[in-house]
Amino acid sequence: MGAERLGMSDLELEAACRPGEAGAAPWVYWSSEHYSFGKCLRLYARYPRLLPLFVYADHGVGLNANLYPHEQANRARVHLTTLRQKAERNAALAGRRVVHVPHPWIFYRHAMGIERHKSPEGTLAFFTHHVPGLKWEDHDTERYFELLRSLPRKYQPVVVCLHMHDINAGTHRELRRHDLPLVTAGHPSSTRFVDRFYALARAFSYATSQLWGSQTAYCVELGIPYFFLGERPRLVNLNHKDWPVGEVRLDDEVFKTLTAASEALFREPVDAVTPAQREFAGLTLGLDATVTRGEVDRMLWAEFFHHWREWGPLWSKA
């Protein structure tokens, strides 16, 4: 493969993170479309790619059983989650069904025949990305890159994967001083995001980050040994509307339990995904969900027809 050749120039990184390729259907809710979720959900449910989705969904593969503020402040009657505990906790929620579903990326991966590269090499390091209005503290970037460079030979070369927010903030230009190749899966609104992610990840022997993220579950499910490296940073809210100003604390026992479990499972490197790691990732991805493809399909159609008054305005804006 040649991990060095995977590195992208600043112009290539910036071009990949421009909005576009959002698909043929008009968007109703960003969370059910971002990161190619909508593309994969339509394939899984056999739902037409030209029709909008009138359901909300988790933003990524999280460990929190509570609904985030943006997951409550919307008009959707159905919320899709891959976390069983989240569906159970919100089962009695008035006016909204929280449904436990398998993550559609996994169905898409199998349907497209995406597997690991036959000759993977190196390590894909997912840089802890910032979110506008939020900041990671106790995150020694210099020390972190020292740790990446000092990894044993079998982990080399290391390639750093950046999120769109970091590239839009110019972080990629600052990180050039560390002399490691930089890549990205591109803009989250692109229907090609899932394909770009797997095209990158499948080529590596290992993957790493400082803490749990959606990519952890995707990589482990694909069979890529994954480990946490470096200190765990604190997330501080500067001015994001969904959180009080100050350190972001999720006072949720499920989150605390699953976070502790992820630390125990992934803090030490392994050369092959263990059964316990695979089981944990599978549970976060909803692979234990009992809902069928047909049931999800009927759910999407029911919401589509329920919102028939919105068809005209929605397509007129598209």
PDB file of C-alpha atoms in Angstrom:
ATOM      1  CA  MET A   1       0.000   0.000   0.000  1.00  0.00           C
ATOM      2  CA  GLY A   2       2.674   2.505   0.972  1.00  0.00           C
ATOM      3  CA  ALA A   3       1.241   4.510   3.836  1.00  0.00           C
ATOM      4  CA  GLU A   4       3.276   7.555   2.838  1.00  0.00           C
ATOM      5  CA  ARG A   5       1.361   7.681  -0.443  1.00  0.00           C
ATOM      6  CA  LEU A   6      -1.885   7.952   1.495  1.00  0.00           C
ATOM      7  CA  GLY A   7      -0.846  11.376   2.751  1.00  0.00           C
ATOM      8  CA  MET A   8      -2.794  14.277   1.290  1.00  0.00           C
ATOM      9  CA  SER A   9      -1.600  17.796   0.575  1.00  0.00           C
ATOM     10  CA  ASP A  10      -3.185  20.778   2.307  1.00  0.00           C
ATOM     11  CA  LEU A  11      -5.129  21.587  -0.838  1.00  0.00           C
ATOM     12  CA  GLU A  12      -6.384  18.006  -1.123  1.00  0.00           C
ATOM     13  CA  LEU A  13      -7.482  17.972   2.523  1.00  0.00           C
ATOM     14  CA  GLU A  14      -9.316  21.268   2.131  1.00  0.00           C
ATOM     15  CA  ALA A  15     -10.979  20.221  -1.127  1.00  0.00           C
ATOM     16  CA  ALA A  16     -12.194  16.952   0.415  1.00  0.00           C
ATOM     17  CA  CYS A  17     -13.846  18.906   3.243  1.00  0.00           C
ATOM     18  CA  ARG A  18     -15.899  21.224   1.080  1.00  0.00           C
ATOM     19  CA  PRO A  19     -19.660  20.552   1.225  1.00  0.00           C
ATOM     20  CA  GLY A  20     -21.208  18.640  -1.628  1.00  0.00           C
ATOM     21  CA  GLU A  21     -22.328  15.169  -2.736  1.00  0.00           C
ATOM     22  CA  ALA A  22     -25.213  15.269  -0.244  1.00  0.00           C
ATOM     23  CA  GLY A  23     -27.322  12.833  -2.245  1.00  0.00           C
ATOM     24  CA  ALA A  24     -30.440  13.025  -4.384  1.00  0.00           C
ATOM     25  CA  ALA A  25     -33.013  13.314  -1.578  1.00  0.00           C
ATOM     26  CA  PRO A  26     -33.770  16.560   0.272  1.00  0.00           C
ATOM     27  CA  TRP A  27     -32.657  16.518   3.914  1.00  0.00           C
ATOM     28  CA  VAL A  28     -35.143  16.781   6.768  1.00  0.00           C
ATOM     29  CA  TYR A  29     -32.822  16.128   9.733  1.00  0.00           C
ATOM     30  CA  TRP A  30     -29.037  16.335   9.498  1.00  0.00           C
ATOM     31  CA  SER A  31     -28.426  13.532  12.014  1.00  0.00           C
ATOM     32  CA  SER A  32     -30.103  10.887   9.863  1.00  0.00           C
ATOM     33  CA  GLU A  33     -28.085  11.906   6.790  1.00  0.00           C
ATOM     34  CA  HIS A  34     -24.599  12.854   8.048  1.00  0.00           C
ATOM     35  CA  TYR A  35     -21.633  10.486   7.633  1.00  0.00           C
ATOM     36  CA  SER A  36     -23.522   8.605   4.886  1.00  0.00           C
ATOM     37  CA  PHE A  37     -25.982   7.313   7.500  1.00  0.00           C
ATOM     38  CA  GLY A  38     -28.952   8.133   5.267  1.00  0.00           C
ATOM     39  CA  LYS A  39     -27.389   6.497   2.223  1.00  0.00           C
ATOM     40  CA  CYS A  40     -26.725   3.286   4.145  1.00  0.00           C
ATOM     41  CA  LEU A  41     -30.090   3.352   5.933  1.00  0.00           C
ATOM     42  CA  ARG A  42     -31.960   3.582   2.626  1.00  0.00           C
ATOM     43  CA  LEU A  43     -30.047   0.578   1.292  1.00  0.00           C
ATOM     44  CA  TYR A  44     -30.643  -1.423   4.477  1.00  0.00           C
ATOM     45  CA  ALA A  45     -34.369  -0.652   4.552  1.00  0.00           C
ATOM     46  CA  ARG A  46     -34.875  -0.895   0.770  1.00  0.00           C
ATOM     47  CA  TYR A  47     -36.124   2.696   0.888  1.00  0.00           C
ATOM     48  CA  PRO A  48     -35.861   4.823  -2.293  1.00  0.00           C
ATOM     49  CA  ARG A  49     -32.740   6.988  -2.426  1.00  0.00           C
ATOM     50  CA  LEU A  50     -34.782   9.896  -3.826  1.00  0.00           C
ATOM     51  CA  LEU A  51     -37.118  10.141  -0.823  1.00  0.00           C
ATOM     52  CA  PRO A  52     -36.457  12.139   2.363  1.00  0.00           C
ATOM     53  CA  LEU A  53     -36.085  10.562   5.786  1.00  0.00           C
ATOM     54  CA  PHE A  54     -38.543  11.858   8.380  1.00  0.00           C
ATOM     55  CA  VAL A  55     -36.739  10.150  11.276  1.00  0.00           C
ATOM     56  CA  TYR A  56     -33.987  11.362  13.595  1.00  0.00           C
ATOM     57  CA  ALA A  57     -30.907   9.305  14.508  1.00  0.00           C
ATOM     58  CA  ASP A  58     -27.922   9.161  16.836  1.00  0.00           C
ATOM     59  CA  HIS A  59     -24.997  11.341  15.847  1.00  0.00           C
ATOM     60  CA  GLY A  60     -22.307   8.672  15.701  1.00  0.00           C
ATOM     61  CA  VAL A  61     -21.738   5.544  17.773  1.00  0.00           C
ATOM     62  CA  GLY A  62     -22.009   6.880  21.302  1.00  0.00           C
ATOM     63  CA  LEU A  63     -21.960   5.433  24.802  1.00  0.00           C
ATOM     64  CA  ASN A  64     -24.565   7.775  26.317  1.00  0.00           C
ATOM     65  CA  ALA A  65     -28.082   6.478  27.053  1.00  0.00           C
ATOM     66  CA  ASN A  66     -29.617   9.945  27.446  1.00  0.00           C
ATOM     67  CA  LEU A  67     -31.003  11.943  24.554  1.00  0.00           C
ATOM     68  CA  TYR A  68     -28.818  14.953  23.783  1.00  0.00           C
ATOM     69  CA  PRO A  69     -30.509  18.385  23.617  1.00  0.00           C
ATOM     70  CA  HIS A  70     -30.599  18.379  19.808  1.00  0.00           C
ATOM     71  CA  GLU A  71     -32.157  14.893  19.893  1.00  0.00           C
ATOM     72  CA  GLN A  72     -35.018  16.269  21.988  1.00  0.00           C
ATOM     73  CA  ALA A  73     -35.481  19.609  20.217  1.00  0.00           C
ATOM     74  CA  ASN A  74     -36.829  18.303  16.912  1.00  0.00           C
ATOM     75  CA  ARG A  75     -40.218  17.319  15.515  1.00  0.00           C
ATOM     76  CA  ALA A  76     -39.404  13.724  14.572  1.00  0.00           C
ATOM     77  CA  ARG A  77     -41.719  11.041  15.927  1.00  0.00           C
ATOM     78  CA  VAL A  78     -39.067   8.332  15.531  1.00  0.00           C
ATOM     79  CA  HIS A  79     -35.477   8.310  16.762  1.00  0.00           C
ATOM     80  CA  LEU A  80     -33.113   5.550  15.647  1.00  0.00           C
ATOM     81  CA  THR A  81     -30.377   4.458  18.050  1.00  0.00           C
ATOM     82  CA  THR A  82     -27.809   1.688  17.920  1.00  0.00           C
ATOM     83  CA  LEU A  83     -27.498   1.592  21.722  1.00  0.00           C
ATOM     84  CA  ARG A  84     -29.978  -0.785  23.371  1.00  0.00           C
ATOM     85  CA  GLN A  85     -29.772   1.032  26.725  1.00  0.00           C
ATOM     86  CA  LYS A  86     -30.777   4.285  25.045  1.00  0.00           C
ATOM     87  CA  ALA A  87     -33.866   2.723  23.494  1.00  0.00           C
ATOM     88  CA  GLU A  88     -34.823   1.113  26.816  1.00  0.00           C
ATOM     89  CA  ARG A  89     -34.329   4.286  28.847  1.00  0.00           C
ATOM     90  CA  ASN A  90     -36.500   6.344  26.515  1.00  0.00           C
ATOM     91  CA  ALA A  91     -39.127   3.688  25.778  1.00  0.00           C
ATOM     92  CA  ALA A  92     -41.867   5.615  27.591  1.00  0.00           C
ATOM     93  CA  LEU A  93     -41.057   8.974  26.005  1.00  0.00           C
ATOM     94  CA  ALA A  94     -44.242  10.798  25.024  1.00  0.00           C
ATOM     95  CA  GLY A  95     -44.663  11.590  21.347  1.00  0.00           C
ATOM     96  CA  ARG A  96     -41.532   9.792  20.169  1.00  0.00           C
ATOM     97  CA  ARG A  97     -40.421   6.210  19.584  1.00  0.00           C
ATOM     98  CA  VAL A  98     -36.757   5.499  20.255  1.00  0.00           C
ATOM     99  CA  VAL A  99     -36.012   2.396  18.202  1.00  0.00           C
ATOM    100  CA  HIS A 100     -33.014   0.095  18.597  1.00  0.00           C
ATOM    101  CA  VAL A 101     -31.551  -0.642  15.143  1.00  0.00           C
ATOM    102  CA  PRO A 102     -28.333  -2.098  13.753  1.00  0.00           C
ATOM    103  CA  HIS A 103     -25.974   0.523  12.366  1.00  0.00           C
ATOM    104  CA  PRO A 104     -26.611   0.636   8.596  1.00  0.00           C
ATOM    105  CA  TRP A 105     -22.890   1.067   7.866  1.00  0.00           C
ATOM    106  CA  ILE A 106     -22.366  -2.587   8.756  1.00  0.00           C
ATOM    107  CA  PHE A 107     -25.024  -3.801   6.343  1.00  0.00           C
ATOM    108  CA  TYR A 108     -23.521  -1.508   3.694  1.00  0.00           C
ATOM    109  CA  ARG A 109     -20.017  -2.857   4.301  1.00  0.00           C
ATOM    110  CA  HIS A 110     -21.157  -6.432   3.791  1.00  0.00           C
ATOM    111  CA  ALA A 111     -23.362  -5.550   0.822  1.00  0.00           C
ATOM    112  CA  MET A 112     -20.440  -3.800  -0.901  1.00  0.00           C
ATOM    113  CA  GLY A 113     -18.003  -6.602  -0.050  1.00  0.00           C
ATOM    114  CA  ILE A 114     -15.674  -4.275   1.862  1.00  0.00           C
ATOM    115  CA  GLU A 115     -12.978  -6.224   3.708  1.00  0.00           C
ATOM    116  CA  ARG A 116      -9.517  -5.533   5.109  1.00  0.00           C
ATOM    117  CA  HIS A 117      -6.648  -5.150   2.673  1.00  0.00           C
ATOM    118  CA  LYS A 118      -4.773  -8.396   2.071  1.00  0.00           C
ATOM    119  CA  SER A 119      -1.477  -6.720   2.959  1.00  0.00           C
ATOM    120  CA  PRO A 120      -2.218  -3.962   5.488  1.00  0.00           C
ATOM    121  CA  GLU A 121       0.556  -1.988   7.137  1.00  0.00           C
ATOM    122  CA  GLY A 122       1.082   0.862   9.545  1.00  0.00           C
ATOM    123  CA  THR A 123      -1.277   2.611  11.932  1.00  0.00           C
ATOM    124  CA  LEU A 124      -4.134   5.013  11.248  1.00  0.00           C
ATOM    125  CA  ALA A 125      -4.274   7.513  14.127  1.00  0.00           C
ATOM    126  CA  PHE A 126      -7.591   9.327  14.558  1.00  0.00           C
ATOM    127  CA  PHE A 127      -6.767  12.768  15.908  1.00  0.00           C
ATOM    128  CA  THR A 128      -9.155  13.918  18.659  1.00  0.00           C
ATOM    129  CA  HIS A 129     -11.173  16.493  16.759  1.00  0.00           C
ATOM    130  CA  HIS A 130     -12.626  19.707  18.065  1.00  0.00           C
ATOM    131  CA  VAL A 131     -16.205  20.899  17.635  1.00  0.00           C
ATOM    132  CA  PRO A 132     -17.019  24.602  17.183  1.00  0.00           C
ATOM    133  CA  GLY A 133     -17.763  26.026  20.623  1.00  0.00           C
ATOM    134  CA  LEU A 134     -16.063  23.129  22.418  1.00  0.00           C
ATOM    135  CA  LYS A 135     -12.416  22.620  23.324  1.00  0.00           C
ATOM    136  CA  TRP A 136     -10.306  19.675  24.439  1.00  0.00           C
ATOM    137  CA  GLU A 137      -8.059  20.445  27.406  1.00  0.00           C
ATOM    138  CA  ASP A 138      -5.275  18.474  29.101  1.00  0.00           C
ATOM    139  CA  HIS A 139      -4.359  17.387  25.596  1.00  0.00           C
ATOM    140  CA  ASP A 140      -0.610  17.686  25.064  1.00  0.00           C
ATOM    141  CA  THR A 141      -0.348  17.590  21.284  1.00  0.00           C
ATOM    142  CA  GLU A 142       3.457  17.600  21.304  1.00  0.00           C
ATOM    143  CA  ARG A 143       3.557  14.657  23.686  1.00  0.00           C
ATOM    144  CA  TYR A 144       0.915  12.799  21.691  1.00  0.00           C
ATOM    145  CA  PHE A 145       2.895  13.000  18.478  1.00  0.00           C
ATOM    146  CA  GLU A 146       6.005  11.882  20.335  1.00  0.00           C
ATOM    147  CA  LEU A 147       4.072   8.778  21.386  1.00  0.00           C
ATOM    148  CA  LEU A 148       2.973   8.129  17.805  1.00  0.00           C
ATOM    149  CA  ARG A 149       6.514   8.444  16.473  1.00  0.00           C
ATOM    150  CA  SER A 150       7.903   6.212  19.228  1.00  0.00           C
ATOM    151  CA  LEU A 151       5.552   3.313  18.522  1.00  0.00           C
ATOM    152  CA  PRO A 152       7.471   0.091  17.725  1.00  0.00           C
ATOM    153  CA  ARG A 153       8.401  -0.676  14.151  1.00  0.00           C
ATOM    154  CA  LYS A 154       5.432  -2.967  13.480  1.00  0.00           C
ATOM    155  CA  TYR A 155       3.095   0.024  13.976  1.00  0.00           C
ATOM    156  CA  GLN A 156       4.947   2.201  11.494  1.00  0.00           C
ATOM    157  CA  PRO A 157       4.350   4.180   9.412  1.00  0.00           C
ATOM    158  CA  VAL A 158       1.738   6.222  11.270  1.00  0.00           C
ATOM    159  CA  VAL A 159      -0.785   8.237   9.255  1.00  0.00           C
ATOM    160  CA  VAL A 160      -2.994  10.812  11.006  1.00  0.00           C
ATOM    161  CA  CYS A 161      -6.675  11.081  10.084  1.00  0.00           C
ATOM    162  CA  LEU A 162      -8.287  14.494  10.604  1.00  0.00           C
ATOM    163  CA  HIS A 163     -11.913  15.530  10.912  1.00  0.00           C
ATOM    164  CA  MET A 164     -13.458  18.255   8.772  1.00  0.00           C
ATOM    165  CA  HIS A 165     -13.715  20.613  11.760  1.00  0.00           C
ATOM    166  CA  ASP A 166      -9.954  20.491  12.311  1.00  0.00           C
ATOM    167  CA  ILE A 167      -9.221  21.094   8.646  1.00  0.00           C
ATOM    168  CA  ASN A 168     -11.679  24.002   8.492  1.00  0.00           C
ATOM    169  CA  ALA A 169      -9.944  25.448  11.563  1.00  0.00           C
ATOM    170  CA  GLY A 170      -6.529  25.173   9.894  1.00  0.00           C
ATOM    171  CA  THR A 171      -5.244  22.563  12.342  1.00  0.00           C
ATOM    172  CA  HIS A 172      -3.798  20.489   9.504  1.00  0.00           C
ATOM    173  CA  ARG A 173      -1.350  23.262   8.647  1.00  0.00           C
ATOM    174  CA  GLU A 174      -0.196  23.452  12.272  1.00  0.00           C
ATOM    175  CA  LEU A 175       0.278  19.680  12.453  1.00  0.00           C
ATOM    176  CA  ARG A 176       2.592  19.599   9.429  1.00  0.00           C
ATOM    177  CA  ARG A 177       5.507  20.341  11.762  1.00  0.00           C
ATOM    178  CA  HIS A 178       5.207  16.792  13.132  1.00  0.00           C
ATOM    179  CA  ASP A 179       6.108  15.414   9.691  1.00  0.00           C
ATOM    180  CA  LEU A 180       3.487  12.661   9.626  1.00  0.00           C
ATOM    181  CA  PRO A 181       1.170  12.040   6.639  1.00  0.00           C
ATOM    182  CA  LEU A 182      -2.302  13.536   7.021  1.00  0.00           C
ATOM    183  CA  VAL A 183      -5.534  12.197   5.537  1.00  0.00           C
ATOM    184  CA  THR A 184      -9.279  12.743   5.902  1.00  0.00           C
ATOM    185  CA  ALA A 185     -12.499  10.952   5.016  1.00  0.00           C
ATOM    186  CA  GLY A 186     -13.866  14.297   3.897  1.00  0.00           C
ATOM    187  CA  HIS A 187     -17.036  16.267   4.542  1.00  0.00           C
ATOM    188  CA  PRO A 188     -19.624  14.518   6.761  1.00  0.00           C
ATOM    189  CA  SER A 189     -22.474  15.548   4.446  1.00  0.00           C
ATOM    190  CA  SER A 190     -21.042  13.555   1.545  1.00  0.00           C
ATOM    191  CA  THR A 191     -22.721  10.288   0.643  1.00  0.00           C
ATOM    192  CA  ARG A 192     -19.213   9.046  -0.152  1.00  0.00           C
ATOM    193  CA  PHE A 193     -17.997   9.498   3.424  1.00  0.00           C
ATOM    194  CA  VAL A 194     -18.549   5.845   4.315  1.00  0.00           C
ATOM    195  CA  ASP A 195     -16.653   4.698   1.228  1.00  0.00           C
ATOM    196  CA  ARG A 196     -13.743   7.045   1.911  1.00  0.00           C
ATOM    197  CA  PHE A 197     -13.575   5.937   5.534  1.00  0.00           C
ATOM    198  CA  TYR A 198     -13.377   2.256   4.690  1.00  0.00           C
ATOM    199  CA  ALA A 199     -10.953   2.875   1.819  1.00  0.00           C
ATOM    200  CA  LEU A 200      -8.599   4.441   4.357  1.00  0.00           C
ATOM    201  CA  ALA A 201      -9.116   2.158   7.343  1.00  0.00           C
ATOM    202  CA  ARG A 202      -8.945  -1.185   5.521  1.00  0.00           C
ATOM    203  CA  ALA A 203      -5.379  -0.517   4.393  1.00  0.00           C
ATOM    204  CA  PHE A 204      -3.905  -0.361   7.922  1.00  0.00           C
ATOM    205  CA  SER A 205      -2.679  -3.024  10.319  1.00  0.00           C
ATOM    206  CA  TYR A 206      -3.723  -1.019  13.389  1.00  0.00           C
ATOM    207  CA  ALA A 207      -5.805   1.993  14.356  1.00  0.00           C
ATOM    208  CA  THR A 208      -5.594   4.236  17.410  1.00  0.00           C
ATOM    209  CA  SER A 209      -6.965   7.313  19.165  1.00  0.00           C
ATOM    210  CA  GLN A 210      -6.942   8.844  22.619  1.00  0.00           C
ATOM    211  CA  LEU A 211     -10.454   7.708  23.507  1.00  0.00           C
ATOM    212  CA  TRP A 212     -13.625   6.113  22.213  1.00  0.00           C
ATOM    213  CA  GLY A 213     -15.144   7.377  18.999  1.00  0.00           C
ATOM    214  CA  SER A 214     -17.408   6.040  16.266  1.00  0.00           C
ATOM    215  CA  GLN A 215     -14.306   5.001  14.341  1.00  0.00           C
ATOM    216  CA  THR A 216     -13.370   2.614  17.151  1.00  0.00           C
ATOM    217  CA  ALA A 217     -16.495   0.544  16.588  1.00  0.00           C
ATOM    218  CA  TYR A 218     -16.185   0.663  12.785  1.00  0.00           C
ATOM    219  CA  CYS A 219     -12.540  -0.440  12.827  1.00  0.00           C
ATOM    220  CA  VAL A 220     -13.044  -3.242  15.351  1.00  0.00           C
ATOM    221  CA  GLU A 221     -16.060  -4.589  13.457  1.00  0.00           C
ATOM    222  CA  LEU A 222     -13.895  -4.625  10.323  1.00  0.00           C
ATOM    223  CA  GLY A 223     -11.261  -6.613  12.214  1.00  0.00           C
ATOM    224  CA  ILE A 224      -8.619  -3.913  12.710  1.00  0.00           C
ATOM    225  CA  PRO A 225      -6.807  -4.101  16.086  1.00  0.00           C
ATOM    226  CA  TYR A 226      -7.551  -0.832  17.887  1.00  0.00           C
ATOM    227  CA  PHE A 227      -5.921   0.754  20.926  1.00  0.00           C
ATOM    228  CA  PHE A 228      -6.068   3.977  22.926  1.00  0.00           C
ATOM    229  CA  LEU A 229      -2.857   5.973  23.182  1.00  0.00           C
ATOM    230  CA  GLY A 230      -2.015   9.033  25.260  1.00  0.00           C
ATOM    231  CA  GLU A 231      -3.831  10.811  28.047  1.00  0.00           C
ATOM    232  CA  ARG A 232      -7.585  11.146  27.984  1.00  0.00           C
ATOM    233  CA  PRO A 233      -8.422  14.852  27.437  1.00  0.00           C
ATOM    234  CA  ARG A 234     -11.255  16.832  29.070  1.00  0.00           C
ATOM    235  CA  LEU A 235     -13.990  18.385  26.948  1.00  0.00           C
ATOM    236  CA  VAL A 236     -14.796  21.997  27.890  1.00  0.00           C
ATOM    237  CA  ASN A 237     -17.720  24.006  26.549  1.00  0.00           C
ATOM    238  CA  LEU A 238     -16.835  27.545  25.559  1.00  0.00           C
ATOM    239  CA  ASN A 239     -20.090  28.641  23.922  1.00  0.00           C
ATOM    240  CA  HIS A 240     -21.888  25.624  22.417  1.00  0.00           C
ATOM    241  CA  LYS A 241     -25.656  26.071  22.868  1.00  0.00           C
ATOM    242  CA  ASP A 242     -26.315  22.451  23.905  1.00  0.00           C
ATOM    243  CA  TRP A 243     -24.179  22.504  27.048  1.00  0.00           C
ATOM    244  CA  PRO A 244     -23.560  24.677  30.121  1.00  0.00           C
ATOM    245  CA  VAL A 245     -20.294  26.611  29.955  1.00  0.00           C
ATOM    246  CA  GLY A 246     -17.440  24.679  31.557  1.00  0.00           C
ATOM    247  CA  GLU A 247     -16.347  21.066  31.578  1.00  0.00           C
ATOM    248  CA  VAL A 248     -18.798  18.786  29.804  1.00  0.00           C
ATOM    249  CA  ARG A 249     -19.863  16.028  32.184  1.00  0.00           C
ATOM    250  CA  LEU A 250     -22.300  13.311  31.161  1.00  0.00           C
ATOM    251  CA  ASP A 251     -23.974  12.281  34.424  1.00  0.00           C
ATOM    252  CA  ASP A 252     -25.186   9.000  33.031  1.00  0.00           C
ATOM    253  CA  GLU A 253     -24.368   5.662  34.655  1.00  0.00           C
ATOM    254  CA  VAL A 254     -24.550   3.859  31.323  1.00  0.00           C
ATOM    255  CA  PHE A 255     -22.021   6.263  29.840  1.00  0.00           C
ATOM    256  CA  LYS A 256     -19.702   5.876  32.836  1.00  0.00           C
ATOM    257  CA  THR A 257     -19.955   2.076  32.746  1.00  0.00           C
ATOM    258  CA  LEU A 258     -19.396   1.779  29.004  1.00  0.00           C
ATOM    259  CA  THR A 259     -16.567   4.333  29.028  1.00  0.00           C
ATOM    260  CA  ALA A 260     -14.796   2.382  31.786  1.00  0.00           C
ATOM    261  CA  ALA A 261     -15.327  -0.826  29.806  1.00  0.00           C
ATOM    262  CA  SER A 262     -13.860   0.753  26.660  1.00  0.00           C
ATOM    263  CA  GLU A 263     -10.790   1.897  28.612  1.00  0.00           C
ATOM    264  CA  ALA A 264     -10.277  -1.604  29.994  1.00  0.00           C
ATOM    265  CA  LEU A 265     -10.693  -3.205  26.563  1.00  0.00           C
ATOM    266  CA  PHE A 266      -8.693  -0.839  24.366  1.00  0.00           C
ATOM    267  CA  ARG A 267      -6.030   0.810  26.499  1.00  0.00           C
ATOM    268  CA  GLU A 268      -3.488  -1.962  25.777  1.00  0.00           C
ATOM    269  CA  PRO A 269      -2.509  -2.744  22.157  1.00  0.00           C
ATOM    270  CA  VAL A 270      -3.266  -6.191  20.747  1.00  0.00           C
ATOM    271  CA  ASP A 271      -2.277  -7.814  17.459  1.00  0.00           C
ATOM    272  CA  ALA A 272      -5.758  -9.162  16.734  1.00  0.00           C
ATOM    273  CA  VAL A 273      -9.225  -8.052  17.744  1.00  0.00           C
ATOM    274  CA  THR A 274     -10.250 -10.031  20.823  1.00  0.00           C
ATOM    275  CA  PRO A 275     -13.695 -11.658  21.224  1.00  0.00           C
ATOM    276  CA  ALA A 276     -14.486  -9.230  24.082  1.00  0.00           C
ATOM    277  CA  GLN A 277     -13.564  -6.212  21.924  1.00  0.00           C
ATOM    278  CA  ARG A 278     -15.648  -7.494  19.017  1.00  0.00           C
ATOM    279  CA  GLU A 279     -18.632  -8.119  21.287  1.00  0.00           C
ATOM    280  CA  PHE A 280     -18.392  -4.639  22.827  1.00  0.00           C
ATOM    281  CA  ALA A 281     -18.166  -2.941  19.426  1.00  0.00           C
ATOM    282  CA  GLY A 282     -21.066  -5.027  18.165  1.00  0.00           C
ATOM    283  CA  LEU A 283     -23.265  -3.937  21.053  1.00  0.00           C
ATOM    284  CA  THR A 284     -22.509  -0.244  20.450  1.00  0.00           C
ATOM    285  CA  LEU A 285     -23.306  -0.773  16.763  1.00  0.00           C
ATOM    286  CA  GLY A 286     -26.670  -2.312  17.559  1.00  0.00           C
ATOM    287  CA  LEU A 287     -25.804  -5.707  16.140  1.00  0.00           C
ATOM    288  CA  ASP A 288     -27.924  -7.212  18.924  1.00  0.00           C
ATOM    289  CA  ALA A 289     -31.048  -5.373  17.704  1.00  0.00           C
ATOM    290  CA  THR A 290     -34.050  -7.581  16.988  1.00  0.00           C
ATOM    291  CA  VAL A 291     -35.825  -5.257  14.576  1.00  0.00           C
ATOM    292  CA  THR A 292     -36.004  -6.509  10.982  1.00  0.00           C
ATOM    293  CA  ARG A 293     -35.227  -4.730   7.725  1.00  0.00           C
ATOM    294  CA  GLY A 294     -38.899  -4.947   6.812  1.00  0.00           C
ATOM    295  CA  GLU A 295     -39.954  -3.299  10.059  1.00  0.00           C
ATOM    296  CA  VAL A 296     -37.531  -0.423   9.528  1.00  0.00           C
ATOM    297  CA  ASP A 297     -38.731  -0.063   5.939  1.00  0.00           C
ATOM    298  CA  ARG A 298     -42.369   0.162   7.068  1.00  0.00           C
ATOM    299  CA  MET A 299     -41.374   2.674   9.740  1.00  0.00           C
ATOM    300  CA  LEU A 300     -39.702   4.952   7.184  1.00  0.00           C
ATOM    301  CA  TRP A 301     -42.693   4.758   4.838  1.00  0.00           C
ATOM    302  CA  ALA A 302     -45.141   5.443   7.673  1.00  0.00           C
ATOM    303  CA  GLU A 303     -43.246   8.605   8.620  1.00  0.00           C
ATOM    304  CA  PHE A 304     -42.991   9.645   4.978  1.00  0.00           C
ATOM    305  CA  PHE A 305     -46.770   9.486   4.473  1.00  0.00           C
ATOM    306  CA  HIS A 306     -47.500  11.012   7.887  1.00  0.00           C
ATOM    307  CA  HIS A 307     -45.597  14.120   6.813  1.00  0.00           C
ATOM    308  CA  TRP A 308     -47.236  14.420   3.394  1.00  0.00           C
ATOM    309  CA  ARG A 309     -47.970  18.121   3.954  1.00  0.00           C
ATOM    310  CA  GLU A 310     -44.221  18.766   4.001  1.00  0.00           C
ATOM    311  CA  TRP A 311     -43.479  17.186   0.633  1.00  0.00           C
ATOM    312  CA  GLY A 312     -44.071  20.289  -1.441  1.00  0.00           C
ATOM    313  CA  PRO A 313     -42.131  22.782   0.683  1.00  0.00           C
ATOM    314  CA  LEU A 314     -39.316  20.263   1.129  1.00  0.00           C
ATOM    315  CA  TRP A 315     -38.783  19.622  -2.565  1.00  0.00           C
ATOM    316  CA  SER A 316     -39.262  23.277  -3.468  1.00  0.00           C
ATOM    317  CA  LYS A 317     -36.224  24.089  -1.305  1.00  0.00           C
ATOM    318  CA  ALA A 318     -34.113  21.247  -2.707  1.00  0.00           C
TER     319      ALA A 318
END
